[in-house]
Backbone atoms as SQL, in Angstrom:
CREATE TABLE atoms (id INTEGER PRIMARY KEY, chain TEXT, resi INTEGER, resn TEXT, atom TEXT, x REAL, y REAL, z REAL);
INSERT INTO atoms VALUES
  (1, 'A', 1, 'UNK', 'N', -65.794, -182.444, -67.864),
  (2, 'A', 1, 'UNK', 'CA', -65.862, -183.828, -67.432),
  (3, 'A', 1, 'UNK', 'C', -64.477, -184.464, -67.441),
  (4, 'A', 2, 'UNK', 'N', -63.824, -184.027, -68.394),
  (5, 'A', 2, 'UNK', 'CA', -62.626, -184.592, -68.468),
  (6, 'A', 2, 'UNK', 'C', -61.858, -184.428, -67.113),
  (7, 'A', 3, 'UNK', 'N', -61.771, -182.817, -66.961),
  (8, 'A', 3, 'UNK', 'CA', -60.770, -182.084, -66.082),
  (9, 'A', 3, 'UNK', 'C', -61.407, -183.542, -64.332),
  (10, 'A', 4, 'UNK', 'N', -62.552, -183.075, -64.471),
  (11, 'A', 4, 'UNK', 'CA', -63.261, -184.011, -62.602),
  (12, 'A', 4, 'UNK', 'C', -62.327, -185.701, -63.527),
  (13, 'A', 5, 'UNK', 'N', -62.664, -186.331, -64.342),
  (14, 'A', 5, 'UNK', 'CA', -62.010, -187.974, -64.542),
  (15, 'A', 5, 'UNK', 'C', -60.722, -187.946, -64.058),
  (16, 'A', 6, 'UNK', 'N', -59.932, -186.756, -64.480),
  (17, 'A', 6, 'UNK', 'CA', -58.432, -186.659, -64.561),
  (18, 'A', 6, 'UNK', 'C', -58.256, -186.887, -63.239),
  (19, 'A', 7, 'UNK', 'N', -58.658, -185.742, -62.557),
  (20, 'A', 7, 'UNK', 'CA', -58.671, -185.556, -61.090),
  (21, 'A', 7, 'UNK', 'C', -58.879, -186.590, -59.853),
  (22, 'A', 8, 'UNK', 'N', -59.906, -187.435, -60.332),
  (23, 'A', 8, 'UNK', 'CA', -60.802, -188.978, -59.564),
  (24, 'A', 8, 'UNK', 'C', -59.750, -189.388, -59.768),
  (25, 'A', 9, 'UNK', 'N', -59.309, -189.674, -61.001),
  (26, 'A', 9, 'UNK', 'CA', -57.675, -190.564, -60.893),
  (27, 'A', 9, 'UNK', 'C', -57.117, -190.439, -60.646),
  (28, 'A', 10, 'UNK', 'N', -56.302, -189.704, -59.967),
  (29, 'A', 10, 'UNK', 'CA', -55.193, -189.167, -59.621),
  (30, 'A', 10, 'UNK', 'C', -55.218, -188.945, -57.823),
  (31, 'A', 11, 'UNK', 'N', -55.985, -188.743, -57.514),
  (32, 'A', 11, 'UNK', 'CA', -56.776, -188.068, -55.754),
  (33, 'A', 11, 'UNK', 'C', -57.069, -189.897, -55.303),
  (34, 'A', 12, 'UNK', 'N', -57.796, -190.803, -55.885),
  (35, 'A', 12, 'UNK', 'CA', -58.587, -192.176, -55.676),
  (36, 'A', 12, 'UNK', 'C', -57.397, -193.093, -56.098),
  (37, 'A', 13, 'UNK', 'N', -56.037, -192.868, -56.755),
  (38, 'A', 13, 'UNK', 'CA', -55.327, -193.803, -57.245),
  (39, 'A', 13, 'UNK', 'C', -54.557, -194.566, -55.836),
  (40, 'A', 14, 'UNK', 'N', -54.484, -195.792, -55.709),
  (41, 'A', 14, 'UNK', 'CA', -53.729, -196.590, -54.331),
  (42, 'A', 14, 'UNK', 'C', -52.400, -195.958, -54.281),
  (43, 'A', 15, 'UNK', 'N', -51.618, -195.802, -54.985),
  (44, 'A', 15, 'UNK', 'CA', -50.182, -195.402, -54.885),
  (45, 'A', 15, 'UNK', 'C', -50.630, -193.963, -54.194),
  (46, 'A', 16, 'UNK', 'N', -49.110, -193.346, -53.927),
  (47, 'A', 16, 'UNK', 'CA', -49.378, -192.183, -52.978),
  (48, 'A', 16, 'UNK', 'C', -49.355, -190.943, -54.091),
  (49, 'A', 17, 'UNK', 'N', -50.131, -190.243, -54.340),
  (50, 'A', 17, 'UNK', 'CA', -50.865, -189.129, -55.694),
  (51, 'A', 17, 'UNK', 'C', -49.262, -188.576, -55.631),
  (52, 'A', 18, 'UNK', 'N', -48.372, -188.595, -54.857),
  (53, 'A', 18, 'UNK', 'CA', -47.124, -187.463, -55.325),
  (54, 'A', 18, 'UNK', 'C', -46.451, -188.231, -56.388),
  (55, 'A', 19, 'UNK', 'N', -46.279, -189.672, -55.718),
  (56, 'A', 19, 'UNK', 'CA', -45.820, -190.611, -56.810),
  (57, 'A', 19, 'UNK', 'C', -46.095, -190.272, -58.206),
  (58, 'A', 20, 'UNK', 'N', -47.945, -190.616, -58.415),
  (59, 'A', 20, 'UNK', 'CA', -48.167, -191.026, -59.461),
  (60, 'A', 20, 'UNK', 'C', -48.098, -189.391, -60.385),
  (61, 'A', 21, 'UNK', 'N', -48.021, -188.504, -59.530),
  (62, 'A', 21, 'UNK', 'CA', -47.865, -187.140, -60.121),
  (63, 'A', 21, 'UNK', 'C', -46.658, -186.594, -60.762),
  (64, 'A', 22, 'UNK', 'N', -45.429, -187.380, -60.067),
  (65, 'A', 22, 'UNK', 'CA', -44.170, -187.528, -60.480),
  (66, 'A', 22, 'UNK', 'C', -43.970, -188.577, -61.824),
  (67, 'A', 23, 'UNK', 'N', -45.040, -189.546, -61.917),
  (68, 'A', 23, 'UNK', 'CA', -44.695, -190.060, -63.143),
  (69, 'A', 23, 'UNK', 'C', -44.907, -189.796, -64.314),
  (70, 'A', 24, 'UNK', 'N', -46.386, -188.891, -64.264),
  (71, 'A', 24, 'UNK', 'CA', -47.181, -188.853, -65.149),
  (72, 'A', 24, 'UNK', 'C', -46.758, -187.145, -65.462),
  (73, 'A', 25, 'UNK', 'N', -45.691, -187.096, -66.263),
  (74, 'A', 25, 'UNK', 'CA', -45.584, -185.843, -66.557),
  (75, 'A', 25, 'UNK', 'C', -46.449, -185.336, -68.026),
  (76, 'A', 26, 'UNK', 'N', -47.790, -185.618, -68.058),
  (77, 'A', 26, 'UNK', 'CA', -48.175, -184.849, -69.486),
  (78, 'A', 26, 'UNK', 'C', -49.388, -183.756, -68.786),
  (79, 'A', 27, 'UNK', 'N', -49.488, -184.221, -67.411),
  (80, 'A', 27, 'UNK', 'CA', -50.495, -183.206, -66.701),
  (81, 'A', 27, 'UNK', 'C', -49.651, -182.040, -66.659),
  (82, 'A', 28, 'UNK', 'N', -48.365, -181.856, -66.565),
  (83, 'A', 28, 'UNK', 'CA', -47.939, -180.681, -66.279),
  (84, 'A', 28, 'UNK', 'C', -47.820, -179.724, -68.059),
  (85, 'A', 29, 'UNK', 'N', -48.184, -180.318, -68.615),
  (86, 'A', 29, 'UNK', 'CA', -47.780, -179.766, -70.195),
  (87, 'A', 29, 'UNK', 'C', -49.533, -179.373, -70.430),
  (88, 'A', 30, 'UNK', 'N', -50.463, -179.707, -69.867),
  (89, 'A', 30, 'UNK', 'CA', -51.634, -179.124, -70.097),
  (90, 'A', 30, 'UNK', 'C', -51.594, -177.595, -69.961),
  (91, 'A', 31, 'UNK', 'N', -52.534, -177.278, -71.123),
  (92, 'A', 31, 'UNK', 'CA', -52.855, -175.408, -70.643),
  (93, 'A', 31, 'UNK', 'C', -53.027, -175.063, -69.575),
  (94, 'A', 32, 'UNK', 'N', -53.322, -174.175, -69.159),
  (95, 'A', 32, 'UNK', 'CA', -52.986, -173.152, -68.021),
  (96, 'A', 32, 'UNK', 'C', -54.611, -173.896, -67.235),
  (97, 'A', 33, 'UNK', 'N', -56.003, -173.279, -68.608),
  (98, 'A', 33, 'UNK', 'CA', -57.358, -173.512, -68.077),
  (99, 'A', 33, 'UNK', 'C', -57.040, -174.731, -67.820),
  (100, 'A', 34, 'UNK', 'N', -56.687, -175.855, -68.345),
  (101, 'A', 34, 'UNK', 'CA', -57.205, -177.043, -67.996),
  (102, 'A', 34, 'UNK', 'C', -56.643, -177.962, -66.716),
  (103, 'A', 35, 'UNK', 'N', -55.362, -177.254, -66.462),
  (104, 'A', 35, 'UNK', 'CA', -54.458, -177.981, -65.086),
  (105, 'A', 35, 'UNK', 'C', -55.861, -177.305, -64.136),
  (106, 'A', 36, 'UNK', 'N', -55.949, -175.737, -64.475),
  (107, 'A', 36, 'UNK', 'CA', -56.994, -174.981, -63.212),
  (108, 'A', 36, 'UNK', 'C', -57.985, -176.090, -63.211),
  (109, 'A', 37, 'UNK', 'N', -58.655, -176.676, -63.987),
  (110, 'A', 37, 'UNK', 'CA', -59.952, -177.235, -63.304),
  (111, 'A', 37, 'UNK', 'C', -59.282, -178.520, -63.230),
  (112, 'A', 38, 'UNK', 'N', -58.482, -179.293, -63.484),
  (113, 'A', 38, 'UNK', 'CA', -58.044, -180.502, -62.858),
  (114, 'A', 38, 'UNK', 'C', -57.326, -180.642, -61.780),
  (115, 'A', 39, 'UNK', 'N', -56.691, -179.433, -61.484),
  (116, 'A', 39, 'UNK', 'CA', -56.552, -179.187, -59.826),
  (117, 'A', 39, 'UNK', 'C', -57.359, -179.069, -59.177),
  (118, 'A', 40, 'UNK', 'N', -58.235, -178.106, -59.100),
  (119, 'A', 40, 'UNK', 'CA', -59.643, -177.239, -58.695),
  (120, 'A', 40, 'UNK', 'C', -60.709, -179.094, -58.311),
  (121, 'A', 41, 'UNK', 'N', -60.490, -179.839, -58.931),
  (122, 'A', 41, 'UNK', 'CA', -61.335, -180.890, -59.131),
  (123, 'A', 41, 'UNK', 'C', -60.411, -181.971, -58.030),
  (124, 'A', 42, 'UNK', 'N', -59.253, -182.021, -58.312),
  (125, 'A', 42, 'UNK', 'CA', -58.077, -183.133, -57.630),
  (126, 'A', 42, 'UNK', 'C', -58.265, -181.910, -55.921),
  (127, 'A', 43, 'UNK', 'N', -57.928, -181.014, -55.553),
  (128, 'A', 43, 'UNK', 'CA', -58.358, -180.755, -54.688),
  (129, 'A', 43, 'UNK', 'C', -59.160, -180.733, -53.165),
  (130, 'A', 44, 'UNK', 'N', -60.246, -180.422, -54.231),
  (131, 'A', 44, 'UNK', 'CA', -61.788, -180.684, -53.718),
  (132, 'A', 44, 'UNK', 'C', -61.524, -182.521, -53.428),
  (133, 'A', 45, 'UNK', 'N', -60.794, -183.704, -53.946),
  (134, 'A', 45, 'UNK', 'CA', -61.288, -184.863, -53.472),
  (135, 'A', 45, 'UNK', 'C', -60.303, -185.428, -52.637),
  (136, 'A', 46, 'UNK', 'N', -59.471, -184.809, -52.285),
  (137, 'A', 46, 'UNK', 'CA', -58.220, -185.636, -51.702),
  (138, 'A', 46, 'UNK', 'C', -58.481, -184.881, -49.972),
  (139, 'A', 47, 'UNK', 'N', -57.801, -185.762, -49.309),
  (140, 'A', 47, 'UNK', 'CA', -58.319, -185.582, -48.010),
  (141, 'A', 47, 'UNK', 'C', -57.403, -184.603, -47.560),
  (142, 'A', 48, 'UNK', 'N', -57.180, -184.080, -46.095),
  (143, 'A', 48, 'UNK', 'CA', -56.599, -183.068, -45.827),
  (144, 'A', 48, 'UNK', 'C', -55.259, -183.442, -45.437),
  (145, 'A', 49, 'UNK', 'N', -54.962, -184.673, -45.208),
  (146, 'A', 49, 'UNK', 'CA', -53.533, -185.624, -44.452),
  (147, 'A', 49, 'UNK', 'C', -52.508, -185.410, -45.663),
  (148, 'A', 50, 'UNK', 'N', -53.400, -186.111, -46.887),
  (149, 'A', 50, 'UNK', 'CA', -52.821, -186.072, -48.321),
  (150, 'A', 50, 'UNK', 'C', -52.492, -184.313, -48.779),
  (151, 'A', 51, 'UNK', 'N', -53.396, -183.770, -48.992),
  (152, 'A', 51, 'UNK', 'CA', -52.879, -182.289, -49.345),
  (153, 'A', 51, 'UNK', 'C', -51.455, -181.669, -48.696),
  (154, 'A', 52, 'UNK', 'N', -51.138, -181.797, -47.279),
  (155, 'A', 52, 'UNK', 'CA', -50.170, -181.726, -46.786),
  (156, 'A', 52, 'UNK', 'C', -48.786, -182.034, -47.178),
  (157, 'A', 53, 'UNK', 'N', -49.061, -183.418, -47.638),
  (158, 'A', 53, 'UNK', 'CA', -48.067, -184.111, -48.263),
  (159, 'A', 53, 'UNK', 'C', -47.522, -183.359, -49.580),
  (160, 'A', 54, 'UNK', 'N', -48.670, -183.311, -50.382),
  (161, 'A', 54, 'UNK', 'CA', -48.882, -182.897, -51.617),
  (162, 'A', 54, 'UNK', 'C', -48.126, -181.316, -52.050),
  (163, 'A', 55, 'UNK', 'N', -48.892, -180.633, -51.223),
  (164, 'A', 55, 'UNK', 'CA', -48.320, -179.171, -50.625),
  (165, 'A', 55, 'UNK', 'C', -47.107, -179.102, -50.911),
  (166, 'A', 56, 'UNK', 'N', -46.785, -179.551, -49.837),
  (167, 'A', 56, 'UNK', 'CA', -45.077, -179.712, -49.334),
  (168, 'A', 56, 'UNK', 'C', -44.153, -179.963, -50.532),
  (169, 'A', 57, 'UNK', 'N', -44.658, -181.007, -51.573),
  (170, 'A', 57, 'UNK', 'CA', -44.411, -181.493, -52.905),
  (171, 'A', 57, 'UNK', 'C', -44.285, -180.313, -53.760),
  (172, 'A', 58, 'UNK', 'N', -45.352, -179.662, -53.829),
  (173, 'A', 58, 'UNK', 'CA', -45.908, -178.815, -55.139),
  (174, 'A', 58, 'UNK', 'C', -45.157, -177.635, -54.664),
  (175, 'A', 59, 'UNK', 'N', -44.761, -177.012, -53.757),
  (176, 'A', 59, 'UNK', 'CA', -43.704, -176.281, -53.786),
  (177, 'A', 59, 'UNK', 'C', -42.458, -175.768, -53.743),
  (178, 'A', 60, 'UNK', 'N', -42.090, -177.088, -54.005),
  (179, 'A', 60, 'UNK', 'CA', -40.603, -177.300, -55.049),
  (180, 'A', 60, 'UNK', 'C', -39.881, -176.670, -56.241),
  (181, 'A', 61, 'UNK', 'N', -41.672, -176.460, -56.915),
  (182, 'A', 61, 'UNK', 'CA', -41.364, -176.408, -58.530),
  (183, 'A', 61, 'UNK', 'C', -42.249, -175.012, -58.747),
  (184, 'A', 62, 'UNK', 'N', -41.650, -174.243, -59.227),
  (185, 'A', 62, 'UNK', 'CA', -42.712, -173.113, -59.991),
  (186, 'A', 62, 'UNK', 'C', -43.999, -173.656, -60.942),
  (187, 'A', 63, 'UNK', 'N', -43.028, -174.603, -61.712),
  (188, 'A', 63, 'UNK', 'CA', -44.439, -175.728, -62.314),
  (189, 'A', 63, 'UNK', 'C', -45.778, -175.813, -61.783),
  (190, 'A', 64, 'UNK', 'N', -45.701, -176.255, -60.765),
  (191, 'A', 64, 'UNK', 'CA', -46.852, -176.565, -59.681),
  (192, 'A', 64, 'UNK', 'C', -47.971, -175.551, -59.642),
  (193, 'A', 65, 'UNK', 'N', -47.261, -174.477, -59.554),
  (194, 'A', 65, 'UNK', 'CA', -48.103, -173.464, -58.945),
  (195, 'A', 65, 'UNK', 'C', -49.665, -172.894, -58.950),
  (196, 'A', 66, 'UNK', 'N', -50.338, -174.036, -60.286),
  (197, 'A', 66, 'UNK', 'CA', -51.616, -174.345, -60.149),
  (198, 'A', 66, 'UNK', 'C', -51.802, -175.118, -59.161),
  (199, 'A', 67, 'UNK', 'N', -51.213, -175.722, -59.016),
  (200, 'A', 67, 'UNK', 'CA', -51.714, -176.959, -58.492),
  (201, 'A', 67, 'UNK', 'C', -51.602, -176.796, -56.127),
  (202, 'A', 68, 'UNK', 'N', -50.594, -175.438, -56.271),
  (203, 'A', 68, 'UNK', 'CA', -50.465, -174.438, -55.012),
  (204, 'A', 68, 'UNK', 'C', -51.989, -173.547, -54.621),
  (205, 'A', 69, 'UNK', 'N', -51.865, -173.523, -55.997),
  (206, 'A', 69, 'UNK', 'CA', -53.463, -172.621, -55.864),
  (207, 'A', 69, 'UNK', 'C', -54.433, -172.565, -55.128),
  (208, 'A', 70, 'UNK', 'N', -54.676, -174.438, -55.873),
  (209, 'A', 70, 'UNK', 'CA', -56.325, -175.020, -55.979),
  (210, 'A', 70, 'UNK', 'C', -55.995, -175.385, -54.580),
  (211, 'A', 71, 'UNK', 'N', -54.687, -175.975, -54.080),
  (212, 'A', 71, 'UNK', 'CA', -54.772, -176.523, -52.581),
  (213, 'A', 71, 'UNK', 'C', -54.696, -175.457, -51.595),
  (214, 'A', 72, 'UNK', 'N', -54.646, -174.469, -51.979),
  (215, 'A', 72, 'UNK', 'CA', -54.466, -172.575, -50.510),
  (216, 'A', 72, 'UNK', 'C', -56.372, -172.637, -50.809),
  (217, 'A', 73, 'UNK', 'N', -56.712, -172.872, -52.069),
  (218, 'A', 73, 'UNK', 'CA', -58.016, -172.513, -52.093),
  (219, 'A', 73, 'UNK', 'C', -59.383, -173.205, -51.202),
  (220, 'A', 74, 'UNK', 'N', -58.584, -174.557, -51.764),
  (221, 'A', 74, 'UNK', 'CA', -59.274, -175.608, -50.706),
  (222, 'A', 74, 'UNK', 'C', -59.131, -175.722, -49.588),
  (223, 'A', 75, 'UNK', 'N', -57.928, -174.917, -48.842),
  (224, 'A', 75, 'UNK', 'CA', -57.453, -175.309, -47.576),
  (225, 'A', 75, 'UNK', 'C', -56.958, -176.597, -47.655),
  (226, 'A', 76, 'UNK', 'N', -56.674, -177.297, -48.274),
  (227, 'A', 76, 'UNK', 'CA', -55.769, -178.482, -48.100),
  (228, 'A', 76, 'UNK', 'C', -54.412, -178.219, -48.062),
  (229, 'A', 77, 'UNK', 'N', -53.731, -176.875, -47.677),
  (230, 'A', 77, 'UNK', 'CA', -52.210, -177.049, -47.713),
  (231, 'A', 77, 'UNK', 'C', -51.667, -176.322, -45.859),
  (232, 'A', 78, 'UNK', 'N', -52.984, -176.770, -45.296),
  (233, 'A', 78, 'UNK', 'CA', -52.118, -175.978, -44.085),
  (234, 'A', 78, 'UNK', 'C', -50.989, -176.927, -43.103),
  (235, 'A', 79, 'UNK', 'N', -50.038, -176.558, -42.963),
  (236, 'A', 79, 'UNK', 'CA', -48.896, -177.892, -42.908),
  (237, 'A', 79, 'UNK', 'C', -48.748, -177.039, -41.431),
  (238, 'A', 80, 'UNK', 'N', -48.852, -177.936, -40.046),
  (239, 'A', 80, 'UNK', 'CA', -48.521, -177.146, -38.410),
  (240, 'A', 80, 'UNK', 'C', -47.077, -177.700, -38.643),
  (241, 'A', 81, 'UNK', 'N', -46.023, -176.746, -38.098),
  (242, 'A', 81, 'UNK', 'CA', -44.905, -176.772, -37.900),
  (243, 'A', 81, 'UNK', 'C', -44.190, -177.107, -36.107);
């Protein structure tokens, strides 16, 4: 329950989710399981315009790379060139 709250907040927040993902650095210090289902969850709710964005973001950083995952998984990272 936690991992889906984390996620609603973050996917539903008005600011643009890279922002608030850039501020909030204690999501990235979570265990391994728990980023997986708060990605896996942030994912699944964010639209496909946003994932793009997001994408593009999250592979910057090796950090991320849950968060690369859950969006190849969802199909939210296909970016047309």
């Amino acid at each position: 329950m936690r991992g889906y709250l984390a996620a609603r907040w973050a996917a539903l927040e008005d600011a643009s989710p890279v922002t608030l993902l850039e501020k909030t650095e204690k999501i990235w210090r979570l265990g391994r399981d728990d980023q997986i289902v708060v990605w896996e969850f942030f994912a699944e709710m964010i639209e496909p315009e946003v994932g793009k964005e997001i994408w593009l973001w999250a592979t910057k950083s090796p950090e991320r790379v849950l968060l690369q995952h859950a969006l190849q998984k969802r199909g939210k990272c296909r970016v047309v060139r």
